[in-house]
mmCIF file of C-alpha atoms and ligand atoms in Angstrom:
data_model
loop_
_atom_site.group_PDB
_atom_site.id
_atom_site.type_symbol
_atom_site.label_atom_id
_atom_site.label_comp_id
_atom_site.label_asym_id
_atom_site.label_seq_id
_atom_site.Cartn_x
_atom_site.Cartn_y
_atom_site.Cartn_z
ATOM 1 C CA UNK A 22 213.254 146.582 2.909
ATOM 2 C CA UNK A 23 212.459 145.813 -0.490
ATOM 3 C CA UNK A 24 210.973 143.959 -3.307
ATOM 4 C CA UNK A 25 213.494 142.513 -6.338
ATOM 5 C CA UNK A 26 211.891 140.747 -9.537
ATOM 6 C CA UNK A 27 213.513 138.120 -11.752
ATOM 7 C CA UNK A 28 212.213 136.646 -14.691
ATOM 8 C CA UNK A 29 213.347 135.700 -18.062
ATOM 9 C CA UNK A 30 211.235 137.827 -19.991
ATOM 10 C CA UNK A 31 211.617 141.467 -19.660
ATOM 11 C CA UNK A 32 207.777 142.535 -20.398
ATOM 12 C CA UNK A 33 206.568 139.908 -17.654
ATOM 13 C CA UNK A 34 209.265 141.836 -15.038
ATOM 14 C CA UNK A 35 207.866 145.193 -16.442
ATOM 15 C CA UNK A 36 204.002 144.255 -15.863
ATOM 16 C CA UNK A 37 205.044 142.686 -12.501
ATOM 17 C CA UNK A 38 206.761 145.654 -11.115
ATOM 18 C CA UNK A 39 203.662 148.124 -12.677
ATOM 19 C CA UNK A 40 201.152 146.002 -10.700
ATOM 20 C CA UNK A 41 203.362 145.662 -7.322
ATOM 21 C CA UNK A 42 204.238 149.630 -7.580
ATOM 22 C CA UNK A 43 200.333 150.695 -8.108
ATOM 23 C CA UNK A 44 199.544 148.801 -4.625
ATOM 24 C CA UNK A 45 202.684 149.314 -2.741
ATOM 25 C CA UNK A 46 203.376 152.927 -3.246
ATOM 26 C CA UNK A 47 205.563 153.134 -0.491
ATOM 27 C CA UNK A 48 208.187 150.408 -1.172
ATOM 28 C CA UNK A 49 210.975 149.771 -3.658
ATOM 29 C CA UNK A 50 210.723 147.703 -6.421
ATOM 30 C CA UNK A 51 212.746 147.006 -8.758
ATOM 31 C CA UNK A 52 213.958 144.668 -11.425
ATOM 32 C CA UNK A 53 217.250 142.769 -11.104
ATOM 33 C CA UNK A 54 219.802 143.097 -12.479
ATOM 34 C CA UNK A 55 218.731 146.834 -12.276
ATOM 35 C CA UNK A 56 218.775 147.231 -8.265
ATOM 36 C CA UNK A 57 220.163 150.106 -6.044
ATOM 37 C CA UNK A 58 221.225 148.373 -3.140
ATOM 38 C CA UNK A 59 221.492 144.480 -2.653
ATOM 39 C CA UNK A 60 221.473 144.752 0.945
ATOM 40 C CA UNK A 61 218.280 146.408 1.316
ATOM 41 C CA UNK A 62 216.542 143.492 -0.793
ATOM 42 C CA UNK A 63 213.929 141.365 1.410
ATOM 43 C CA UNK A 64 211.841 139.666 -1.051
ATOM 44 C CA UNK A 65 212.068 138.229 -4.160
ATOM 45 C CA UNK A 66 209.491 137.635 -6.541
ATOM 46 C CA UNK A 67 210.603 135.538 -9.206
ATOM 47 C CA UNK A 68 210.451 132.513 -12.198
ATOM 48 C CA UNK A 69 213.648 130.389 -13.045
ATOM 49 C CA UNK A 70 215.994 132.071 -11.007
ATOM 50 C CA UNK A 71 219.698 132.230 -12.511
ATOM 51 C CA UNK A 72 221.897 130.101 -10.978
ATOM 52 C CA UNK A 73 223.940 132.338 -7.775
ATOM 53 C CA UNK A 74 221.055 135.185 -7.575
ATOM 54 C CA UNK A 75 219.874 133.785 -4.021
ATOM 55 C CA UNK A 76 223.510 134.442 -2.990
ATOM 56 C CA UNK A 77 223.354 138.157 -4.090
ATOM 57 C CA UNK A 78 220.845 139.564 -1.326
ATOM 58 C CA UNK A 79 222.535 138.988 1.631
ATOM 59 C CA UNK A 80 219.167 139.877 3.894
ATOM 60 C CA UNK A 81 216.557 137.918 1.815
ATOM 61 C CA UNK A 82 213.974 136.528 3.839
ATOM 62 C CA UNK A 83 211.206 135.375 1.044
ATOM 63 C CA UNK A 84 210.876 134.191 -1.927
ATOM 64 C CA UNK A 85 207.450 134.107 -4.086
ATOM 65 C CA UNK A 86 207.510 131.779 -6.799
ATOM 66 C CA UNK A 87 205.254 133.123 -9.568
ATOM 67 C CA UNK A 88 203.796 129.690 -10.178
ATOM 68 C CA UNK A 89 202.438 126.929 -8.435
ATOM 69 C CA UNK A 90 205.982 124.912 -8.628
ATOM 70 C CA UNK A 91 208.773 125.404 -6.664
ATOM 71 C CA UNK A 92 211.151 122.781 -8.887
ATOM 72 C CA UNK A 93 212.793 125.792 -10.367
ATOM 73 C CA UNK A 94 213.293 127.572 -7.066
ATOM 74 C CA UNK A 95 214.930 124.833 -5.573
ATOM 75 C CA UNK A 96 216.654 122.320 -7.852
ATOM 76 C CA UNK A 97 219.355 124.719 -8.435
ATOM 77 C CA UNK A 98 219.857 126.560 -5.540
ATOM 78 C CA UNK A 99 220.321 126.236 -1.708
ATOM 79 C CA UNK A 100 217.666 128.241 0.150
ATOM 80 C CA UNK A 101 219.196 128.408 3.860
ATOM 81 C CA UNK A 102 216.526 127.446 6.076
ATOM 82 C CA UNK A 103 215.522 131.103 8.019
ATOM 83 C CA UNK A 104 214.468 132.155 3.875
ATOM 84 C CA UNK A 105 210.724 131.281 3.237
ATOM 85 C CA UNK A 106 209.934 130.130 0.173
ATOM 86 C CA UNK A 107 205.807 130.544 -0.964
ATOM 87 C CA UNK A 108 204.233 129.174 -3.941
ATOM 88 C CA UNK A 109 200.744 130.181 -6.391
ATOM 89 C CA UNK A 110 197.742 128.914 -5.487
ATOM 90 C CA UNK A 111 195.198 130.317 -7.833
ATOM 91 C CA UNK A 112 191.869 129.038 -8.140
ATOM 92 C CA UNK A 113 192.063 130.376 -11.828
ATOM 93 C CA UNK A 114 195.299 128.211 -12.607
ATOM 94 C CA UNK A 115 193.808 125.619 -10.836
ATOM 95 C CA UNK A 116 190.548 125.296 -12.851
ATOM 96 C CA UNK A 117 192.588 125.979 -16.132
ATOM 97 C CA UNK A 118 194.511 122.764 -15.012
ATOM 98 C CA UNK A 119 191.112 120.613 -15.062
ATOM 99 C CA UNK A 120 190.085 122.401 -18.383
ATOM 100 C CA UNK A 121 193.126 121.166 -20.049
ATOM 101 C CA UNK A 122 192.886 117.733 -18.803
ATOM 102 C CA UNK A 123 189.480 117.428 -19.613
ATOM 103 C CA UNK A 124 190.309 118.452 -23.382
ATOM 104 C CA UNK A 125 192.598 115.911 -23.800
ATOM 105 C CA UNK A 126 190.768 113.252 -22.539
ATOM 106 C CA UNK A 127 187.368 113.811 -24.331
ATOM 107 C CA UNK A 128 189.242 114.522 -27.326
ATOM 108 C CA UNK A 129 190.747 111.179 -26.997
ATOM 109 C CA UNK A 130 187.927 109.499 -26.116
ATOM 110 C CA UNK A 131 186.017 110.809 -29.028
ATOM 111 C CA UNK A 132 189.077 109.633 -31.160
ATOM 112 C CA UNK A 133 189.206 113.459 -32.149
ATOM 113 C CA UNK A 134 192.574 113.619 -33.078
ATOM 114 C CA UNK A 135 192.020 110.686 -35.611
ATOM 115 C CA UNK A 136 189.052 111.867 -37.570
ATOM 116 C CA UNK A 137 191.001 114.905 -38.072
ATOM 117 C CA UNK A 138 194.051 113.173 -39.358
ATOM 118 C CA UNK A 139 191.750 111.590 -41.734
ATOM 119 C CA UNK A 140 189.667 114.455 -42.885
ATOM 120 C CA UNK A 141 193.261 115.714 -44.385
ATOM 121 C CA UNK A 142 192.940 112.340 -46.195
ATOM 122 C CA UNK A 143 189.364 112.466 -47.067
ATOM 123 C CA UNK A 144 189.054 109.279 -44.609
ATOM 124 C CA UNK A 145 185.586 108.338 -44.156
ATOM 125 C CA UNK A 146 186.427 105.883 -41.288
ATOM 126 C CA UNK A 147 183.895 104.802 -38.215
ATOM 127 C CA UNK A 148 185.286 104.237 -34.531
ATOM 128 C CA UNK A 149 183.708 102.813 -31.431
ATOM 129 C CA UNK A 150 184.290 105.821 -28.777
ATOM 130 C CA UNK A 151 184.030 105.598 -24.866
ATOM 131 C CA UNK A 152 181.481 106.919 -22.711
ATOM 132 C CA UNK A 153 182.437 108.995 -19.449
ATOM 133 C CA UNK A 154 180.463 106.640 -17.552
ATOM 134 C CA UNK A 155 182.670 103.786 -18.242
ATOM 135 C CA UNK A 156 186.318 105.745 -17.858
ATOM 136 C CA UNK A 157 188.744 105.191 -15.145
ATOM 137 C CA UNK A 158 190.820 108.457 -14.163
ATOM 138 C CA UNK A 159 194.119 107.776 -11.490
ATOM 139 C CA UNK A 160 195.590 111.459 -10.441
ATOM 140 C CA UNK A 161 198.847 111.547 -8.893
ATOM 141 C CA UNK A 162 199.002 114.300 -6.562
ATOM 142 C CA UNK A 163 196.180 115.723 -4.699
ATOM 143 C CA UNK A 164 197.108 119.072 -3.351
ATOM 144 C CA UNK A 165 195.362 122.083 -4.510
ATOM 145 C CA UNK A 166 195.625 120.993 -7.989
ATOM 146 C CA UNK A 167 195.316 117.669 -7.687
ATOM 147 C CA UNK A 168 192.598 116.869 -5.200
ATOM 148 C CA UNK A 169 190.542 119.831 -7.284
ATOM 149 C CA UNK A 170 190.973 118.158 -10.685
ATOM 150 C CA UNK A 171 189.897 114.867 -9.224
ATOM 151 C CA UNK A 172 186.453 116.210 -7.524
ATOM 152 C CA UNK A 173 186.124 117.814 -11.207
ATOM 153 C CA UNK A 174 186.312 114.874 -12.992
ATOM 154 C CA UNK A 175 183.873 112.964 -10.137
ATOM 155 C CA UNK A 176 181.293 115.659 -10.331
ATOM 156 C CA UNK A 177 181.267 114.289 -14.210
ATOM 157 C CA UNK A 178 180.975 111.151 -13.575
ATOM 158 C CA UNK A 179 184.475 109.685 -14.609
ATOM 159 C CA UNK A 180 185.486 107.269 -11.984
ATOM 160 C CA UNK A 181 188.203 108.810 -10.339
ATOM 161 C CA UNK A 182 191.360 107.789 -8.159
ATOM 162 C CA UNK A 183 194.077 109.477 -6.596
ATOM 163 C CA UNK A 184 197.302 108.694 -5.249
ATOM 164 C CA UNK A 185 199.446 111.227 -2.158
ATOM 165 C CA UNK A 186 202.222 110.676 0.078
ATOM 166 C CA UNK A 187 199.225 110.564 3.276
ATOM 167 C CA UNK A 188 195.945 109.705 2.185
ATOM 168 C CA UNK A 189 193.159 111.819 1.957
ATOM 169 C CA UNK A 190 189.471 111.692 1.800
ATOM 170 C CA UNK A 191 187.913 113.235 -0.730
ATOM 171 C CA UNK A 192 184.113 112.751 -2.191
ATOM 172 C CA UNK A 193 183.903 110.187 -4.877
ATOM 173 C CA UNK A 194 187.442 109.765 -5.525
ATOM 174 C CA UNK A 195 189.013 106.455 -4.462
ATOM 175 C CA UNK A 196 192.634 107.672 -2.568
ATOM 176 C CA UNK A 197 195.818 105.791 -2.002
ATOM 177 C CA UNK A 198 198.732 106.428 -0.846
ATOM 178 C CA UNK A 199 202.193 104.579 -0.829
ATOM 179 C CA UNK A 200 203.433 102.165 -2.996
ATOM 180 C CA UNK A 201 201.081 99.545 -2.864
ATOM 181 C CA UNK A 202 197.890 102.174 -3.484
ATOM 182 C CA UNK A 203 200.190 103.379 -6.252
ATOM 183 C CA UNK A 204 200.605 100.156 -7.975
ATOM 184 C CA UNK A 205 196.168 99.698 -7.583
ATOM 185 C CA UNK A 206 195.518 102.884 -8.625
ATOM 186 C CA UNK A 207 197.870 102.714 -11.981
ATOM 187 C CA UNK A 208 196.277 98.639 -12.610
ATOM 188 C CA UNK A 209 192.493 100.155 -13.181
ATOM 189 C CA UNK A 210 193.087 104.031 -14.938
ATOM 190 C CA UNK A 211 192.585 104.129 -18.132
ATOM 191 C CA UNK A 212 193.913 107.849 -17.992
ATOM 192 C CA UNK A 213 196.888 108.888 -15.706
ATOM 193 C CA UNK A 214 197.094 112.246 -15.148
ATOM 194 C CA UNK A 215 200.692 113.195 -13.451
ATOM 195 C CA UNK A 216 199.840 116.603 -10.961
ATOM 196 C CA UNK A 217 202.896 116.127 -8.598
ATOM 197 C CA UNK A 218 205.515 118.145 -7.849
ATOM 198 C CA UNK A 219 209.084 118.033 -8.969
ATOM 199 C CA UNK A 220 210.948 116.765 -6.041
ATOM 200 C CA UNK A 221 214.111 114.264 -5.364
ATOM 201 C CA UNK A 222 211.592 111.638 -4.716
ATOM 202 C CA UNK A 223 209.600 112.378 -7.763
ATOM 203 C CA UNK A 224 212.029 112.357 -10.319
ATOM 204 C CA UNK A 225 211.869 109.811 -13.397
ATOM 205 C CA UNK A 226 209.107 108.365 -11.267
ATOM 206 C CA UNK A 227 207.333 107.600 -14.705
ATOM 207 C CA UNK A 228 209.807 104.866 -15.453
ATOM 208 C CA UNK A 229 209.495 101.101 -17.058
ATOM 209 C CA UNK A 230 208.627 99.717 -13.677
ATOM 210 C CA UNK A 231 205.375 102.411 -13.430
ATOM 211 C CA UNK A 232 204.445 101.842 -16.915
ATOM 212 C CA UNK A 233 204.690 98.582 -16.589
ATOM 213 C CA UNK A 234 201.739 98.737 -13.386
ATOM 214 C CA UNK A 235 200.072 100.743 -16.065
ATOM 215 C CA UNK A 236 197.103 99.342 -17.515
ATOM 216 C CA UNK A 237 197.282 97.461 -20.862
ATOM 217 C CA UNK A 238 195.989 99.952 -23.319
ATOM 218 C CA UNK A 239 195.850 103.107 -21.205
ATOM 219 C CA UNK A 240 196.981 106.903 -21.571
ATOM 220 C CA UNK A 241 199.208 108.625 -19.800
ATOM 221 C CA UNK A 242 198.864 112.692 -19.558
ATOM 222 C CA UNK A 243 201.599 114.572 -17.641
ATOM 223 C CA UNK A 244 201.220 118.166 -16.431
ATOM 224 C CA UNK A 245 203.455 118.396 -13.566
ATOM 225 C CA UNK A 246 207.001 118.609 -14.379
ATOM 226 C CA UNK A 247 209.130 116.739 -17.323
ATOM 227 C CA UNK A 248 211.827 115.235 -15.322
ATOM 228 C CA UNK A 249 209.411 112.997 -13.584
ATOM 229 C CA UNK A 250 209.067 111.306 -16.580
ATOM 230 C CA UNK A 251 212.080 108.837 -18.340
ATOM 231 C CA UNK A 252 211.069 109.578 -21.978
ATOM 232 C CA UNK A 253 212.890 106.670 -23.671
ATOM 233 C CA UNK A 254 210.762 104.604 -21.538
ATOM 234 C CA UNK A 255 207.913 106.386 -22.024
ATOM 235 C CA UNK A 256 208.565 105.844 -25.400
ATOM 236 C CA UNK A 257 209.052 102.182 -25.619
ATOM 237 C CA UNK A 258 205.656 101.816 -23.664
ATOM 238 C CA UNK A 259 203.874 103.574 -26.453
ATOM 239 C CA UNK A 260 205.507 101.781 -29.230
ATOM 240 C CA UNK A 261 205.353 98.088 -27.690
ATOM 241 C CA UNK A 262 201.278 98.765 -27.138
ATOM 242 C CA UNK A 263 201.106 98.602 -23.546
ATOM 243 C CA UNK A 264 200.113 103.026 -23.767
ATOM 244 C CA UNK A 265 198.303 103.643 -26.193
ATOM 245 C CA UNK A 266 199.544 107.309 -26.368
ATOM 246 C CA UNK A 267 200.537 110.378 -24.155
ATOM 247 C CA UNK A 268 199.868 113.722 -23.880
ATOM 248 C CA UNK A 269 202.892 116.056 -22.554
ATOM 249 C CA UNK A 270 202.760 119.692 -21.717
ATOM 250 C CA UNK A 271 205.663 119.661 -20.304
ATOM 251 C CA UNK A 272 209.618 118.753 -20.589
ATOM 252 C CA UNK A 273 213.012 118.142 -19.034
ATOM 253 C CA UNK A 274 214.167 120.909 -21.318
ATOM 254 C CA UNK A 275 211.823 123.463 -22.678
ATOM 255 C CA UNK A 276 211.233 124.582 -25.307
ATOM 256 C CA UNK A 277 211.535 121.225 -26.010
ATOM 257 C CA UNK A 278 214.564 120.558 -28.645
ATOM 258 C CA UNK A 279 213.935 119.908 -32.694
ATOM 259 C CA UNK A 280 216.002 116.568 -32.517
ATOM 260 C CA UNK A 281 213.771 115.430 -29.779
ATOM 261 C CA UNK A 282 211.995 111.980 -31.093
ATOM 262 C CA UNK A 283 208.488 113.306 -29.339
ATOM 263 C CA UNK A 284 208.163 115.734 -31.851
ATOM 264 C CA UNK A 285 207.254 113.223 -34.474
ATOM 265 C CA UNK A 286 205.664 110.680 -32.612
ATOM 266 C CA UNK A 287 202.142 109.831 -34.081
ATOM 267 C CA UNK A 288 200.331 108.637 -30.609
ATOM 268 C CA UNK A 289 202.220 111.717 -28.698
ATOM 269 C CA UNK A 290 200.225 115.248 -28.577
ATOM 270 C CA UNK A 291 202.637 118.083 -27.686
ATOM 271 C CA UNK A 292 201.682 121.654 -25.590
ATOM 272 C CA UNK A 293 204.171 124.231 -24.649
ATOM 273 C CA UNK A 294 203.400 124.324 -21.162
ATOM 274 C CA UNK A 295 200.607 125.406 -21.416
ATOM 275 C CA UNK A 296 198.007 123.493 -19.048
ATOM 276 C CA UNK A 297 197.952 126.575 -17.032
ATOM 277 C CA UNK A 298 199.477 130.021 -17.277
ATOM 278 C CA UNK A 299 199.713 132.440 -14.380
ATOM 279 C CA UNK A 300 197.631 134.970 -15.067
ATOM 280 C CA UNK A 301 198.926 138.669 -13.392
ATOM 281 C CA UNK A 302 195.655 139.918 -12.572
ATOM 282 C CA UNK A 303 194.721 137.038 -10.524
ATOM 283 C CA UNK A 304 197.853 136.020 -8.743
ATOM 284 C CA UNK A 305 199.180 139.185 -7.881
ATOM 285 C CA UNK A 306 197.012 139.898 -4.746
ATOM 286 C CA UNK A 307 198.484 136.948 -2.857
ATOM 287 C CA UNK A 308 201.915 138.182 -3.965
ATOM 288 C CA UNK A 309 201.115 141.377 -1.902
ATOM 289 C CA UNK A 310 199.949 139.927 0.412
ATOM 290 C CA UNK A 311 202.781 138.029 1.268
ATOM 291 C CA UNK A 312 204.874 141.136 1.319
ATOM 292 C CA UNK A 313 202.497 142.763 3.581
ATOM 293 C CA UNK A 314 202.913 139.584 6.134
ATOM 294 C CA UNK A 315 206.587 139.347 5.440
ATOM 295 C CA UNK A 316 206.839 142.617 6.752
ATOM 296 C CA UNK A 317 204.191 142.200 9.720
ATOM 297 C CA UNK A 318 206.399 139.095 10.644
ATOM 298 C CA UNK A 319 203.043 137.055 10.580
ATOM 299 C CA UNK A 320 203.368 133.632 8.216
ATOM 300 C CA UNK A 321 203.484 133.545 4.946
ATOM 301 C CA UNK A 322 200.776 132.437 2.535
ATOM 302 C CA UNK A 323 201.176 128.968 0.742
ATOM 303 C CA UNK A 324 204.782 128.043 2.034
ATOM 304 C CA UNK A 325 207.048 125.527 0.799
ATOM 305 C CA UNK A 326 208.121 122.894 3.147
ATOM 306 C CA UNK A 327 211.789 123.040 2.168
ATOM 307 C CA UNK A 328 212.381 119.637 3.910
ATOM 308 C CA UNK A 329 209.780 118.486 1.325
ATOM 309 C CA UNK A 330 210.672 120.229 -1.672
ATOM 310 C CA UNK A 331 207.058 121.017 -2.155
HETATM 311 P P1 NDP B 411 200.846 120.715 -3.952
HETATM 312 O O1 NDP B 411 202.129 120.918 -3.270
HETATM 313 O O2 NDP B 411 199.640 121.427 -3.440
HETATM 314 O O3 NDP B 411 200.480 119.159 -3.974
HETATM 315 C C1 NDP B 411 201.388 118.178 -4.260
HETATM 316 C C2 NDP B 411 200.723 116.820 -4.147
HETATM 317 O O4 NDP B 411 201.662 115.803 -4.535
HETATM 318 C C3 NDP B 411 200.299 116.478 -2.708
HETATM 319 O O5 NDP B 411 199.096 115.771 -2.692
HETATM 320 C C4 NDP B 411 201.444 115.589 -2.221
HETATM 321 O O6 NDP B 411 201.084 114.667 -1.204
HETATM 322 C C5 NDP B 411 201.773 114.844 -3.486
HETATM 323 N N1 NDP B 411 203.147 114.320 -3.423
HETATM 324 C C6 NDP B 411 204.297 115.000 -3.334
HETATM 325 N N2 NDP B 411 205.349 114.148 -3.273
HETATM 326 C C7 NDP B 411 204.827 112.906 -3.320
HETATM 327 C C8 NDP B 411 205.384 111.609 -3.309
HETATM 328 N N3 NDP B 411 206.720 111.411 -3.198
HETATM 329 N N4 NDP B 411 204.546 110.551 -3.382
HETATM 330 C C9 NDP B 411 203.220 110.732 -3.469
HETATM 331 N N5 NDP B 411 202.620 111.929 -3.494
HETATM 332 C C10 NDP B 411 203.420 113.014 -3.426
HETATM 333 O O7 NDP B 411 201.106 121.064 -5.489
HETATM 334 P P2 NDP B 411 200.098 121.735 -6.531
HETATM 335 O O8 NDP B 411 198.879 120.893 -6.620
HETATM 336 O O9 NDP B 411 199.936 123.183 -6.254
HETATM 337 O O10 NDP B 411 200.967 121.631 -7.888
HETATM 338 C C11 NDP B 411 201.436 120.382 -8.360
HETATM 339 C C12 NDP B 411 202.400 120.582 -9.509
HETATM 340 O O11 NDP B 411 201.712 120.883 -10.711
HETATM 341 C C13 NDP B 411 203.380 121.745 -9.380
HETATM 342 O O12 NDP B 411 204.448 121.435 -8.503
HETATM 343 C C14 NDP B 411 203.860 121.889 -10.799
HETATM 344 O O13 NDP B 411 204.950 121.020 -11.024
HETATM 345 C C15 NDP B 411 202.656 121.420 -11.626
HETATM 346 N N6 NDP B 411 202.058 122.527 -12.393
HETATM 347 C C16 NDP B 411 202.094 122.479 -13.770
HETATM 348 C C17 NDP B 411 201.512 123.476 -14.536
HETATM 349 C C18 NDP B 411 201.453 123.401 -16.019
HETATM 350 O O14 NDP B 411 201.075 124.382 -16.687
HETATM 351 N N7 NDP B 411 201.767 122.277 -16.616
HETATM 352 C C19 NDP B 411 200.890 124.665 -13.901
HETATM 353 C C20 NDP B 411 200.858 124.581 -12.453
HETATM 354 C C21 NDP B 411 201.437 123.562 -11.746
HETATM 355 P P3 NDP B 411 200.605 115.190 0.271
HETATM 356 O O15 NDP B 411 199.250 115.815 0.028
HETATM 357 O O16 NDP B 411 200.512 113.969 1.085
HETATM 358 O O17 NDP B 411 201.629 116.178 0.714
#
């Protein structure tokens, strides 16, 4: 048995392997394409897998994603059903999720990002801000990110919603579920945050029918995954006046290209995927420990339900 790492940066493959070789002294590690013998590969820890890797360990029987998705696992390759696929769940990522989220919606609601434009214009200019008190928050996806985010944002006294494939009860959040809780929950938020998963169901779910169920005048902030979103219609949302802006962190393609017409788009702020970043020193005992359990044959932490995609 042993452990294979893929990533696209060589540094991040480097610190992985240091970490996993200081607590598994015993084992083989190694990083592909530099590996000694294919056959003896068990698990795989990796990010963004090349297309064809899966194929080239014949006795796989895990993969660790080293992030809380599982789109780039999946989307381009076929994981036979016997491999297990596990996911992060980080209580660190998780927070860093809310932090973000919370930035961009105070900022907004603070009309931050237009005093600043006019300071550079020496723009003395008065606006009516909102109060938290009076702010309507819809989250789609409540799993560990999710359904954390959205107790957040309650505990500060945003009203909150959240929409899930089954409902779920959580403590001063309104949930919904299906179609019809989608459609209430979009009609009252004035901020749509989008925490789901990449998935075949998911995709380009942020199209001109959903903004349309959107509320006149409202934001929409997405942190799960580009593709669920159908930019042009994004765009034509913001620039018809039913959104009054976006916030997107992150992209179909990434970086995302110089031609892209999102760059310039005054009432669209831009991160580099950065919402949350796994962070080594936190993530990596659950990584171990999923070796450890892979090799006791007991179940592996935070699985993927491959039937799911999530
Ligand atoms: P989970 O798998 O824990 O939760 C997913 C949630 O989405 C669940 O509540 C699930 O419903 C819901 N869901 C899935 N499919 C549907 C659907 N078709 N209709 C309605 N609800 C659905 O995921 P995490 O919370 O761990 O992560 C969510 C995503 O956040 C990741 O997949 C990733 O794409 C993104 N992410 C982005 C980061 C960034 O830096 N921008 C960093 C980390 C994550 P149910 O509970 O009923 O199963």
């Amino acid at each position: 048995m042993s452990i294979a790492i893929y990533t696209r940066n060589v540094k991040q493959s480097q610190s992985w392997a240091d970490i996993l070789k200081s607590n598994l002294q015993n084992e083989r590690i190694e990083i592909y394409p530099n590996i000694s013998d294919f056959v003896n590969v068990t698990f795989l820890v990796c990010w963004k897998p090349e297309e064809g890797l899966l194929g080239k360990f014949p006795n796989l029987k895990a993969i660790q994603s080293l992030g809380a998705g599982v789109d780039h696992i999946l989307d381009n390759h076929v994981v036979p059903s016997h491999i297990k696929v596990s996911k992060v769940v980080d209580v660190n990522l998780t927070h860093d999720m809310w932090e973000h989220s919370m930035s961009i919606i105070l900022s907004d609601m603070k009309n931050l990002p237009l005093h600043a434009k006019n300071q550079k214009s020496k723009i003395w200019k008065p606006k009516r801000y909102t109060r938290i008190k009076d702010v309507s928050i819809g989250i789609l996806g409540l799993g560990s990110i999710g359904k954390y985010v959205a107790s957040q944002f309650a505990l500060m006294g945003f009203k909150v919603g959240g929409w899930s494939r089954s409902k779920k009860e959580i403590q001063n959040v309104d949930t919904y579920s299906e179609e019809s809780g989608l459609k209430t929950l979009l009609s009252v938020s004035d901020y749509v945050i989008n925490i789901l998963p990449l998935t075949k169901e998911t995709r380009s779910i942020v199209d001109l029918d959903f903004l349309a169920k959107m509320k006149q005048g409202s934001y929409f902030i997405n942190i799960g995954r580009g593709p669920h979103v159908v930019n042009a219609d994004l765009l034509s949302s913001i620039d018809t006046g039913k959104l009054r802006g976006a916030a997107l962190d992150v992209f179909e393609k990434e970086p995302l290209p110089i031609e892209s017409a999102i760059w310039n788009h005054p009432l669209i702020t831009i991160t580099p995927h950065i919402a949350s970043l796994t962070h080594i020193d936190s993530v990596f005992p659950q990584v171990i420990e999923n070796y450890n359990r892979l090799i006791n044959g007991e179940l592996l932490l935070n699985l993927v339900d491959l039937s799911k995609g999530y």
